[in-house]
Coordinates of C-alpha atoms and ligand atoms in Angstrom, one line a residue:
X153 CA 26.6 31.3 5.7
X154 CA 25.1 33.7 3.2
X155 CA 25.1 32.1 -0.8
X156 CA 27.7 34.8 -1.8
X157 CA 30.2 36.9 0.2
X158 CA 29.3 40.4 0.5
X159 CA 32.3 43.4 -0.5
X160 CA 32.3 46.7 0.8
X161 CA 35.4 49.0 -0.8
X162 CA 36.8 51.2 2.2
X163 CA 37.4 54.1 -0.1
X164 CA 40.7 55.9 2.1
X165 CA 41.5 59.0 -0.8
X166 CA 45.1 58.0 -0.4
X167 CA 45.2 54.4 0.9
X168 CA 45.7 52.2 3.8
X169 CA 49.1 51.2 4.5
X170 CA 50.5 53.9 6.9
X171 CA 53.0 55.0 3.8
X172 CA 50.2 54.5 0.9
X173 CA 49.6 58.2 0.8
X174 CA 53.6 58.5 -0.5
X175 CA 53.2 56.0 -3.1
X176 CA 54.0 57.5 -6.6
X177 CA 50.6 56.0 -7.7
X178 CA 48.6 57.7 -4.7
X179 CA 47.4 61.5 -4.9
X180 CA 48.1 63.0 -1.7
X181 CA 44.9 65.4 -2.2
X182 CA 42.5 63.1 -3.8
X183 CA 40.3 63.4 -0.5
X184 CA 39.1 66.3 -2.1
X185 CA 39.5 65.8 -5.5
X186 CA 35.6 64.4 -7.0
X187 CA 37.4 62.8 -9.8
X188 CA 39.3 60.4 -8.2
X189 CA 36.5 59.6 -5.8
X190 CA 34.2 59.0 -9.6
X191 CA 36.9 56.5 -10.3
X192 CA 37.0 55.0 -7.4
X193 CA 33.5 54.4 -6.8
X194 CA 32.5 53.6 -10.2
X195 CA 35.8 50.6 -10.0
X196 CA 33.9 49.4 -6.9
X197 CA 30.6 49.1 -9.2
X198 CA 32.6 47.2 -11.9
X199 CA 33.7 44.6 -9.5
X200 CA 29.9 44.5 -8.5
X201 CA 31.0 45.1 -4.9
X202 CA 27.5 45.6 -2.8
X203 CA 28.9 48.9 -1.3
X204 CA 31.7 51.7 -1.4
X205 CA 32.4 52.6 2.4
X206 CA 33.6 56.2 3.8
X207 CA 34.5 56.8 7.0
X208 CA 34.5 60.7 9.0
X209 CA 35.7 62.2 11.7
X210 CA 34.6 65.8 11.8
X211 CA 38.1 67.3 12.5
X212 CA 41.8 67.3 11.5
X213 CA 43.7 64.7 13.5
X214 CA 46.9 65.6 14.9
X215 CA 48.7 65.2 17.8
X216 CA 49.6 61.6 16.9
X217 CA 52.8 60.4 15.8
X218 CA 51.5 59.4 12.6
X219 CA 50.6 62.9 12.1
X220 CA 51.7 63.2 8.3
X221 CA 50.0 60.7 7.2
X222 CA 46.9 61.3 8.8
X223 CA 47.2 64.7 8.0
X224 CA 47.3 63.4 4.4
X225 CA 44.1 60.8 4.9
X226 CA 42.1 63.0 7.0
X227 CA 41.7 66.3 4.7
X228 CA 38.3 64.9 3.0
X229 CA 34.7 66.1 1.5
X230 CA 32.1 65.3 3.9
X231 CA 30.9 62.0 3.2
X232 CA 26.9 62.1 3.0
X233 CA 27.3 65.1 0.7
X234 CA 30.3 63.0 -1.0
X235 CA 27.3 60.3 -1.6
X236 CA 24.5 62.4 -3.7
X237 CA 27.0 63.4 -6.1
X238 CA 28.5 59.8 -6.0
X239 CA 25.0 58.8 -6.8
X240 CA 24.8 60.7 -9.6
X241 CA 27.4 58.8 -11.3
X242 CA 26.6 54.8 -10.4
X243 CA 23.5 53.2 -10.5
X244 CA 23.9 49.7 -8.7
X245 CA 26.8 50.0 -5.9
X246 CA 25.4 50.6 -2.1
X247 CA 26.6 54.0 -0.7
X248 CA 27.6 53.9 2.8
X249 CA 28.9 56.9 5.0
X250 CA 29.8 58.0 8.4
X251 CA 28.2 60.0 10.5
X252 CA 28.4 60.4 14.3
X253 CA 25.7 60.7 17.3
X254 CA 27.1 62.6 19.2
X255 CA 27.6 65.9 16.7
X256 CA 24.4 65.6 15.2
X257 CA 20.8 65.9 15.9
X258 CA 18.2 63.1 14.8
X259 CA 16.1 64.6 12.6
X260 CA 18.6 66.4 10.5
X261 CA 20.4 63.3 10.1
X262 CA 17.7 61.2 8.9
X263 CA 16.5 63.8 6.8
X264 CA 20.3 63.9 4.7
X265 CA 20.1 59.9 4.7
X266 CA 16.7 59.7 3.7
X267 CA 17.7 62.2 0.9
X268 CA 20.6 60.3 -0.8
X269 CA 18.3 57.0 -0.5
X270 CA 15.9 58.4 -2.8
X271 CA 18.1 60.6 -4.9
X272 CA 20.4 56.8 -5.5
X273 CA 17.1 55.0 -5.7
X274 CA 17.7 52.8 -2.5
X275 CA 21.5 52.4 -2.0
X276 CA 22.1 54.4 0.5
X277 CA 23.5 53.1 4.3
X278 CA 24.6 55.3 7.2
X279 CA 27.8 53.8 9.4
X280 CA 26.8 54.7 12.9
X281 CA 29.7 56.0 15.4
X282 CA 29.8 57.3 18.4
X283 CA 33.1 59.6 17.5
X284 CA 35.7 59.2 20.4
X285 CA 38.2 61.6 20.1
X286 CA 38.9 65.0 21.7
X287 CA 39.9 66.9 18.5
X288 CA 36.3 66.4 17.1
X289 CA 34.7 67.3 20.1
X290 CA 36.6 70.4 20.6
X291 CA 34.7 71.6 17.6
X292 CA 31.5 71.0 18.6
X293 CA 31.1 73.3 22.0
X294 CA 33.0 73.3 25.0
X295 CA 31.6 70.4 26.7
X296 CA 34.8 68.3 25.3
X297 CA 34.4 64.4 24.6
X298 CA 31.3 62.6 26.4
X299 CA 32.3 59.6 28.5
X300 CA 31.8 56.0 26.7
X301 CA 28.3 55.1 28.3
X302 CA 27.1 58.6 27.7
X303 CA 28.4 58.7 24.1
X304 CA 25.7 55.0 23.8
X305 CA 23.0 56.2 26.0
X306 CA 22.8 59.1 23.2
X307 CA 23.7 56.9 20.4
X308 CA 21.2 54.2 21.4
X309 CA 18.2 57.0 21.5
X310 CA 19.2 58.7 18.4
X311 CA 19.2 55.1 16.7
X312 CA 15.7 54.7 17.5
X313 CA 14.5 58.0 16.6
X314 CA 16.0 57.6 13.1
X315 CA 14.5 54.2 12.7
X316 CA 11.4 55.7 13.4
X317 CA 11.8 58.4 11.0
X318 CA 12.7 55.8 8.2
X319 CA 10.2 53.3 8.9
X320 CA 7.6 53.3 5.8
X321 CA 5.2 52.5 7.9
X322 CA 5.6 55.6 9.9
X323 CA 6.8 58.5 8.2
X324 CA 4.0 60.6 7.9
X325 CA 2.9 60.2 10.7
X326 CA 3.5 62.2 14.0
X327 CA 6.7 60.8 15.6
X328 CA 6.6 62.8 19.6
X329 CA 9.5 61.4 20.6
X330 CA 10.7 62.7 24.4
X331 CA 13.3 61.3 25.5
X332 CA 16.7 62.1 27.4
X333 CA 19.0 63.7 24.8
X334 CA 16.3 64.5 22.2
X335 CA 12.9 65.9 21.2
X336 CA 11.2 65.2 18.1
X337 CA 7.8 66.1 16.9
X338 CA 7.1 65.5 12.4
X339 CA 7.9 62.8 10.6
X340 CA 10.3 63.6 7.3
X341 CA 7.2 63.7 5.5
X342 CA 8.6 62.1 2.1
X343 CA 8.3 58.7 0.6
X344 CA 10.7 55.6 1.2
X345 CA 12.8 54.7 -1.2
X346 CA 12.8 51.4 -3.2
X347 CA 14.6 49.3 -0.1
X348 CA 12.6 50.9 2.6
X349 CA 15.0 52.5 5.1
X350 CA 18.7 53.0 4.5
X351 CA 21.0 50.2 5.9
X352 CA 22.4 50.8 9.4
X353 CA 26.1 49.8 9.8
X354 CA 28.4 49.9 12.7
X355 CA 31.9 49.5 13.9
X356 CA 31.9 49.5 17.8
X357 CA 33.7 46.8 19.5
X358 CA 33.3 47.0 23.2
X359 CA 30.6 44.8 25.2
X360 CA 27.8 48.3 24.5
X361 CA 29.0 48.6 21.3
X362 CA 28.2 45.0 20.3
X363 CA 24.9 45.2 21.9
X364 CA 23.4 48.7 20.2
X365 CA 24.9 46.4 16.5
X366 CA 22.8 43.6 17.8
X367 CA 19.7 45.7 18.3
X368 CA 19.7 47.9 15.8
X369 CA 22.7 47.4 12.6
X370 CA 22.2 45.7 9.3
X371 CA 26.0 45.4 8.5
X372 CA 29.0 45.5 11.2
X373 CA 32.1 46.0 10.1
X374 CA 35.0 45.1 12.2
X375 CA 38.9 44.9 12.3
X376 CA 40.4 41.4 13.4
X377 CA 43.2 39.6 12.6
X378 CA 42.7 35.7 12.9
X379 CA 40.4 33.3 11.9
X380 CA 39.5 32.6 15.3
X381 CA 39.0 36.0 16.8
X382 CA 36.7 37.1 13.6
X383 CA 34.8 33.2 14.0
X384 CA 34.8 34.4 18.1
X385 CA 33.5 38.1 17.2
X386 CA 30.7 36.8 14.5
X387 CA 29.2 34.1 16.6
X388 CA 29.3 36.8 19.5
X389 CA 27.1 39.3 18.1
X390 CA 24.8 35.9 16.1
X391 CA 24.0 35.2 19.4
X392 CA 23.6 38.6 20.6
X393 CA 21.1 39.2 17.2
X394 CA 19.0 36.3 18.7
X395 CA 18.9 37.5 22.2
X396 CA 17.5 40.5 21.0
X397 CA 14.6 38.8 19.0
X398 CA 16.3 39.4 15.6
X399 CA 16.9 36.8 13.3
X400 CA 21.0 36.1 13.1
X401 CA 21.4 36.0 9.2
X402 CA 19.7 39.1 9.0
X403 CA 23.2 40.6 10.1
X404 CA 26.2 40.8 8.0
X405 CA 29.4 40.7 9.5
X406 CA 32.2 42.0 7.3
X407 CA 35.7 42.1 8.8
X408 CA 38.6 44.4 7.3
X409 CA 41.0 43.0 5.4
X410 CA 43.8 45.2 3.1
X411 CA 45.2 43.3 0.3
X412 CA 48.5 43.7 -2.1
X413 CA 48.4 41.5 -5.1
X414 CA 50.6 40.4 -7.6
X415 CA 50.7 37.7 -9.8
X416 CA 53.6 36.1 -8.5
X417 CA 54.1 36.1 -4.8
X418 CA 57.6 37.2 -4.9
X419 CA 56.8 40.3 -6.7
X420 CA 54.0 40.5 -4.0
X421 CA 56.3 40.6 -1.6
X422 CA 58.6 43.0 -3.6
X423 CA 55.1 45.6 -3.5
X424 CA 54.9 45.4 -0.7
X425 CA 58.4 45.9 0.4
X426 CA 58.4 48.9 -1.9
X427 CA 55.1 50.2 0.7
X428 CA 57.5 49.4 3.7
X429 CA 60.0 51.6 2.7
X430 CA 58.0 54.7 2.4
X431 CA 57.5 54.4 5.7
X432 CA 59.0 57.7 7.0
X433 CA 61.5 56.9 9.4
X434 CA 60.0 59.3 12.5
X435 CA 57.2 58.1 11.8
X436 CA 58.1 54.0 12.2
X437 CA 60.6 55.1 15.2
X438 CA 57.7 57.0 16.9
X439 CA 55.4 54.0 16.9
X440 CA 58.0 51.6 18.0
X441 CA 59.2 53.7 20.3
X442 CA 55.8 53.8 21.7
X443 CA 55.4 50.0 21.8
X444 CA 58.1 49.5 23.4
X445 CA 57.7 52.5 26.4
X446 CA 61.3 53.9 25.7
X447 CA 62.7 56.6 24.8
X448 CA 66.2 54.8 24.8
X449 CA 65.7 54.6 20.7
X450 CA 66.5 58.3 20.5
X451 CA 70.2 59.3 18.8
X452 CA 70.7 55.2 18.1
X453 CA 72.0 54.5 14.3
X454 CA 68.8 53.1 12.6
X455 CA 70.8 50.3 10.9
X456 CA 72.1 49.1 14.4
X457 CA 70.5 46.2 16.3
X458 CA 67.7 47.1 18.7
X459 CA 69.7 48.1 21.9
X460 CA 69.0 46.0 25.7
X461 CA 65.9 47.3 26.8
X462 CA 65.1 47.5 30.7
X463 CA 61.4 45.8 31.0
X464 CA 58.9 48.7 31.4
X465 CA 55.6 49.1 33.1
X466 CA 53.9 49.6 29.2
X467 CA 52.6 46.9 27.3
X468 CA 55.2 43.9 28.5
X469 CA 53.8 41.6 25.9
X470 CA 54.3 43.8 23.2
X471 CA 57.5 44.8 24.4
X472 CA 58.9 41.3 24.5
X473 CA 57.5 40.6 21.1
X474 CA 58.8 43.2 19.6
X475 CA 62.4 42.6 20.8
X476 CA 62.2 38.9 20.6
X477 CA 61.4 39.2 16.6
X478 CA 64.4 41.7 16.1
X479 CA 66.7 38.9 17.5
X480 CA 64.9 36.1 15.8
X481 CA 65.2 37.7 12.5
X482 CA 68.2 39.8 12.8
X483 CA 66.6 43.3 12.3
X484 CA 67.5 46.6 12.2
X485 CA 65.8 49.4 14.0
X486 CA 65.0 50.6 10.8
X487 CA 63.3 47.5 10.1
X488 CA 62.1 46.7 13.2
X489 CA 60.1 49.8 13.1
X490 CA 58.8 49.2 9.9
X491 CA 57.6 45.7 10.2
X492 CA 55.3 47.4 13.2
X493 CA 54.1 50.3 11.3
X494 CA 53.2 48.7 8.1
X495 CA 50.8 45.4 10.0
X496 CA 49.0 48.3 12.0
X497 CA 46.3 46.0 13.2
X498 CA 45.2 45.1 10.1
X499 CA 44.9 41.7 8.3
X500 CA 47.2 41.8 5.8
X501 CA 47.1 40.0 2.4
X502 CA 49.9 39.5 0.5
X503 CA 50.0 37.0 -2.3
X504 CA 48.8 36.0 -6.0
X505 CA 44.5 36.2 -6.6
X506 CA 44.5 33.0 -5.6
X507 CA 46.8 33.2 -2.4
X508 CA 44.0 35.9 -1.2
X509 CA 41.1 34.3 -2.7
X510 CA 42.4 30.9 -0.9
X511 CA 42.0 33.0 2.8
X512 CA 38.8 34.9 2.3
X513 CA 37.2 31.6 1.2
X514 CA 38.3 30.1 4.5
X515 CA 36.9 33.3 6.4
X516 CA 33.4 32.9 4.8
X517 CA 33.1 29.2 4.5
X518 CA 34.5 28.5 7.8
X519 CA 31.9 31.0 9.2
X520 CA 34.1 33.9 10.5
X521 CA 32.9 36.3 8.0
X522 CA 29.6 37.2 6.0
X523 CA 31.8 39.3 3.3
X524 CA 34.9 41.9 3.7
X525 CA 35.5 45.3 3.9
X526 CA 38.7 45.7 1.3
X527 CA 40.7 48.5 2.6
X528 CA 43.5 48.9 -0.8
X529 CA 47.2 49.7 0.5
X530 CA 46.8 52.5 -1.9
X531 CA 44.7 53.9 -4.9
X532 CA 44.1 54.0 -7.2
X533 CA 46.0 50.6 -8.4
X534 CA 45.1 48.1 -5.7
X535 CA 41.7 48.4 -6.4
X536 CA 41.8 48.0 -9.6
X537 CA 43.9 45.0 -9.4
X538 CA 41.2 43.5 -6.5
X539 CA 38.6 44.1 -8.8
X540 CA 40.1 42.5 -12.6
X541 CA 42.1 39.8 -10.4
X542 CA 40.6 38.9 -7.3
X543 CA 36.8 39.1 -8.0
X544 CA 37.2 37.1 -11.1
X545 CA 39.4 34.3 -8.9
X546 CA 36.4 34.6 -6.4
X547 CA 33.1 34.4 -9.1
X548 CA 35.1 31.3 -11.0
X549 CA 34.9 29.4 -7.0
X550 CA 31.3 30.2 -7.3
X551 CA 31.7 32.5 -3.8
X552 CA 30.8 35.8 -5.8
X553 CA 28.0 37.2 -7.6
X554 CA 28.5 37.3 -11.4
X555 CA 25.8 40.3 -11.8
X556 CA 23.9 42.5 -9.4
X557 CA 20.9 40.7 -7.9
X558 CA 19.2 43.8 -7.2
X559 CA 18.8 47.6 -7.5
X560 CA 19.2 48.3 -3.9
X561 CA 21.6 47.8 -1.5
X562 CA 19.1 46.4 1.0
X563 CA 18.5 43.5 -2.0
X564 CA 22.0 42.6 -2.6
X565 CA 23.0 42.1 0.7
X566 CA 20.2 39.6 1.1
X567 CA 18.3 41.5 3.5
X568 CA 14.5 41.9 3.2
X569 CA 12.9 45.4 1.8
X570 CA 12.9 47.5 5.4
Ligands
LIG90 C1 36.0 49.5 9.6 C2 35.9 50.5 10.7 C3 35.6 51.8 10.4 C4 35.4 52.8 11.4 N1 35.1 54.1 11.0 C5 35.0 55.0 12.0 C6 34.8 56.4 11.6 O1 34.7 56.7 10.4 N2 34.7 57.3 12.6 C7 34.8 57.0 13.9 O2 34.7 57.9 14.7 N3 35.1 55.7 14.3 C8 35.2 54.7 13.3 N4 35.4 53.4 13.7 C9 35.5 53.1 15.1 C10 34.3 52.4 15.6 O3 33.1 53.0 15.2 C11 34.2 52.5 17.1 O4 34.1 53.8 17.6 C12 35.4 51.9 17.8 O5 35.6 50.6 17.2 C13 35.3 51.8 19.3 O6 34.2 51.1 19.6 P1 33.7 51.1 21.1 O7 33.5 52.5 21.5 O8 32.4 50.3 21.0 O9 34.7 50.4 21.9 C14 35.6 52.4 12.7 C15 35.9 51.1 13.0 C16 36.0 50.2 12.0 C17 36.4 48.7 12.4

C-alpha cells in the first residue's frame, strides 16, 4: 500500500452518468469549449489531485443505442493538444491523455508527448490504447479494425520504441529500430524533462492487455465493481509486474469510481434520482431491451410491469436478473430501464463525504486499489463538491496528501525520476 492514495479526475466535458450531459448544470458543448476545460482542470489542481485524465477516440460514435448521449460526450478537442494549453494554465496537476497505437506512428507520438512534458515541466502521461472500434478505423484507411493480437503485436512494438525515444539516457543517440510494424532511425533530439520520460498509463483488461501494463505502464486504470474483483485485478497484474522483473509498487493501480455526494444521504439519493430521471426513455428501453434479447418491450406502457419473458439464447444471467429485481422491487419498465442505464458498469457512490470516503478507504487500505480515477456524474458541480467535501474528509483520515510533494507527476505518484 502506497502512504497516500493517488486521484486522477476523468475529465468527461459533460459527465458520466449516461443522462449527465442533460443535467441543467452540465454544458452539452463544453468538449469544446477551453473554458470549461480551465475550470475543470485547474478544480482538479485545488483538490491537489496527482492528475486530470482525458480519454479519445478519434471518431464520432454512433450506431449505439446511446447514441445522444455519446454524441453529446464524444464531440471533443484532441486531447494532447488539449494538454499544452491546459499546461499553460496549472503548474502542479499531472496531465494525462489518450492516444491510440494503432492510428499513429512512434515517432510522431513521442515527439507530441515529449513536447507537453517539457512545455508543463514534467507532468505530462500518455494513456496507451489499442482503439477497438470500427468507426475509428474507418477513418484511418481501408484496412478496417485490426484483430485483438494484431492491434498488441503493434501496440507492444510501438511501446518500446517510444520508451526508447524518452529514455534520458538515449535520446540523442541513434535509435535504428527495425521491427515488424515500424522503422525508426533519430532520436527526438531534445532534453528530458524534470521527471525523465512521461508516465505510461493503460486501460486494457484482457490476459494481453494485462501483460503489455505489466511490462511497460506506470499507472493502470481500470473499471470494476467490488472489492474483491478490484483486490483480484491488482494482485493480478502485482504479480504479473514481478514476473516481468519489475518491482510491484512501482505500478499504480487506480480503479474508476463515479461519485454523487450530498451532505445528507437522503438528498444523495434525491441527486441522484434527479440523474435517473433524465434518462431518456429510448435510450433506457434500448439498453434493457438489449439485456434482456427482446424485442417484446416494444408498444408496452412504460409504467406497466415488465411483461413474461420467454428465456432467450442472450445473456441468461442478466436476463433473469433483470426480471427477478423488477418483481422483487415492484418496478416499472420505466424504472426497470433506468435502474440499468444509470449503474452502467460503474462503481457507483452515493452517499455523505464520509459514506464515500468510508469505501475508498476500504479499497486502498484493504489493498484493492493504489488511488481512483473519479469519473463526476456531471460537471461542473460534482467535482467541485469531490474536491471541497471529499478530499478534505480524506486529508483529515490522514489517506491524502495535504500539499503537492512534488513538481512532477512522476514525483507525486511516488515513482522514481524515469
Ligand atoms: C478508465 C478507462 C479509460 C479508457 N479510455 C479509453 C479511451 O480513451 N479510448 C479507447 O479506445 N479505449 C479506452 N479504454 C478501453 C481500454 O483501453 C481497453 O481498450 C479496453 O479495456 C479493452 O481492453 P482489452 O483489449 O485488453 O480487452 C478505457 C478503459 C478504461 C477502464
Amino acid at each position: 500500500m502506497s502512504e497516500h492514495m493517488k486521484l486522477g479526475a476523468f475529465l468527461m466535458p459533460t459527465g458520466h452518468h449516461i443522462a449527465g450531459w442533460r443535467h441543467p448544470r452540465a454544458a452539452a458543448d463544453a468538449g469544446i469549449d477551453i473554458d470549461h476545460m480551465v475550470r475543470l482542470a485547474q478544480t482538479a489542481e485545488r483538490g491537489l489531485f496527482d492528475l486530470v485524465f482525458f480519454e479519445d477516440a478519434a471518431g464520432l460514435r454512433e450506431g449505439r443505442v446511446d447514441l445522444a448521449a455519446q454524441a453529446a460526450r464524444s464531440v471533443g478537442f484532441e486531447p494532447i493538444s488539449l494538454l499544452a494549453a491546459l499546461a499553460a494554465v496549472t503548474s502542479r496537476v499531472g496531465l494525462v491523455a489518450t492516444a491510440s497505437t494503432s492510428y499513429n506512428e512512434p515517432y510522431a507520438l513521442a515527439r507530441a508527448f515529449a513536447t507537453v512534458d517539457l512545455v508543463s515541466n514534467g507532468r505530462a502521461g500518455w494513456n496507451l490504447v489499442t482503439s477497438a472500434s470500427e468507426i475509428e478505423a474507418a477513418n484511418f484507411g481501408a484496412q478496417g479494425l485490426r484483430a485483438h493480437r494484431d492491434r498488441y503485436a503493434r501496440a507492444g512494438e510501438f511501446a518500446d520504441v517510444v520508451r526508447q525515444l524518452w529514455d534520458p539516457a538515449t535520446r540523442n543517440a541513434t535509435v535504428h529500430h527495425r521491427g515488424e510494424s515500424f522503422a525508426v532511425e533519430q532520436g527526438l533530439g531534445f532534453p528530458a524533462s524534470p521527471q525523465g520520460a512521461p508516465v505510461m498509463v493503460q486501460a486494457g483488461a484482457s490476459d494481453v492487455g494485462r501483460d503489455l501494463a505489466a511490462r511497460t505502464a506506470d499507472v493502470v486504470f481500470v473499471a470494476t465493481q467490488t472489492f474483491e474483483a478490484a483486490k483480484a485485478f491488482r494482485d493480478d497484474l502485482r504479480a504479473r509486474t514481478s514476473a516481468h522483473g519489475r518491482d510491484p509498487d512501482a505500478i499504480k493501480i487506480m480503479p474508476g469510481m463515479s461519485p454523487v455526494v450530498v451532505e445528507s444521504r437522503a438528498e444523495a439519493e434525491d441527486k441522484f434520482a434527479e440523474l435517473q430521471a433524465l434518462i431518456p426513455d429510448d435510450v433506457g428501453l434500448a439498453l434493457l431491451a438489449s439485456y434482456l434479447a427482446t424485442d417484446a418491450l416494444n408498444g408496452l406502457p412504460l409504467d406497466g410491469p415488465l411483461p413474461d419473458l420467454k428465456s432467450t439464447e442472450g445473456m441468461q444471467s442478466r436476463q433473469q436478473l433483470v426480471i427477478d429485481q423488477s418483481r422483487r422491487d415492484g418496478l416499472s419498465i420505466r424504472q426497470v430501464a433506468q435502474h440499468f442505464a444509470g449503474a452502467r458498469g460503474h462503481w457507483r457512490l452515493v452517499g455523505t463525504p464520509s459514506d464515500v470516503a468510508d469505501q475508498l478507504e476500504e479499497w486502498f487500505v484493504g489493498g484493492a486499489a493504489d488511488g481512483f480515477n473519479v469519473m463526476p456524474a456531471y460537471f461542473p458541480d460534482e467535482l467541485d463538491i469531490f474536491v471541497d467535501r471529499v478530499v478534505p474528509e480524506l486529508q483529515r483520515r490522514g489517506l491524502f496528501r495535504s500539499n503537492y510533494a512534488s513538481d512532477t507527476l512522476r514525483g507525486n505518484l511516488g515513482l522514481p525520476v524515469a
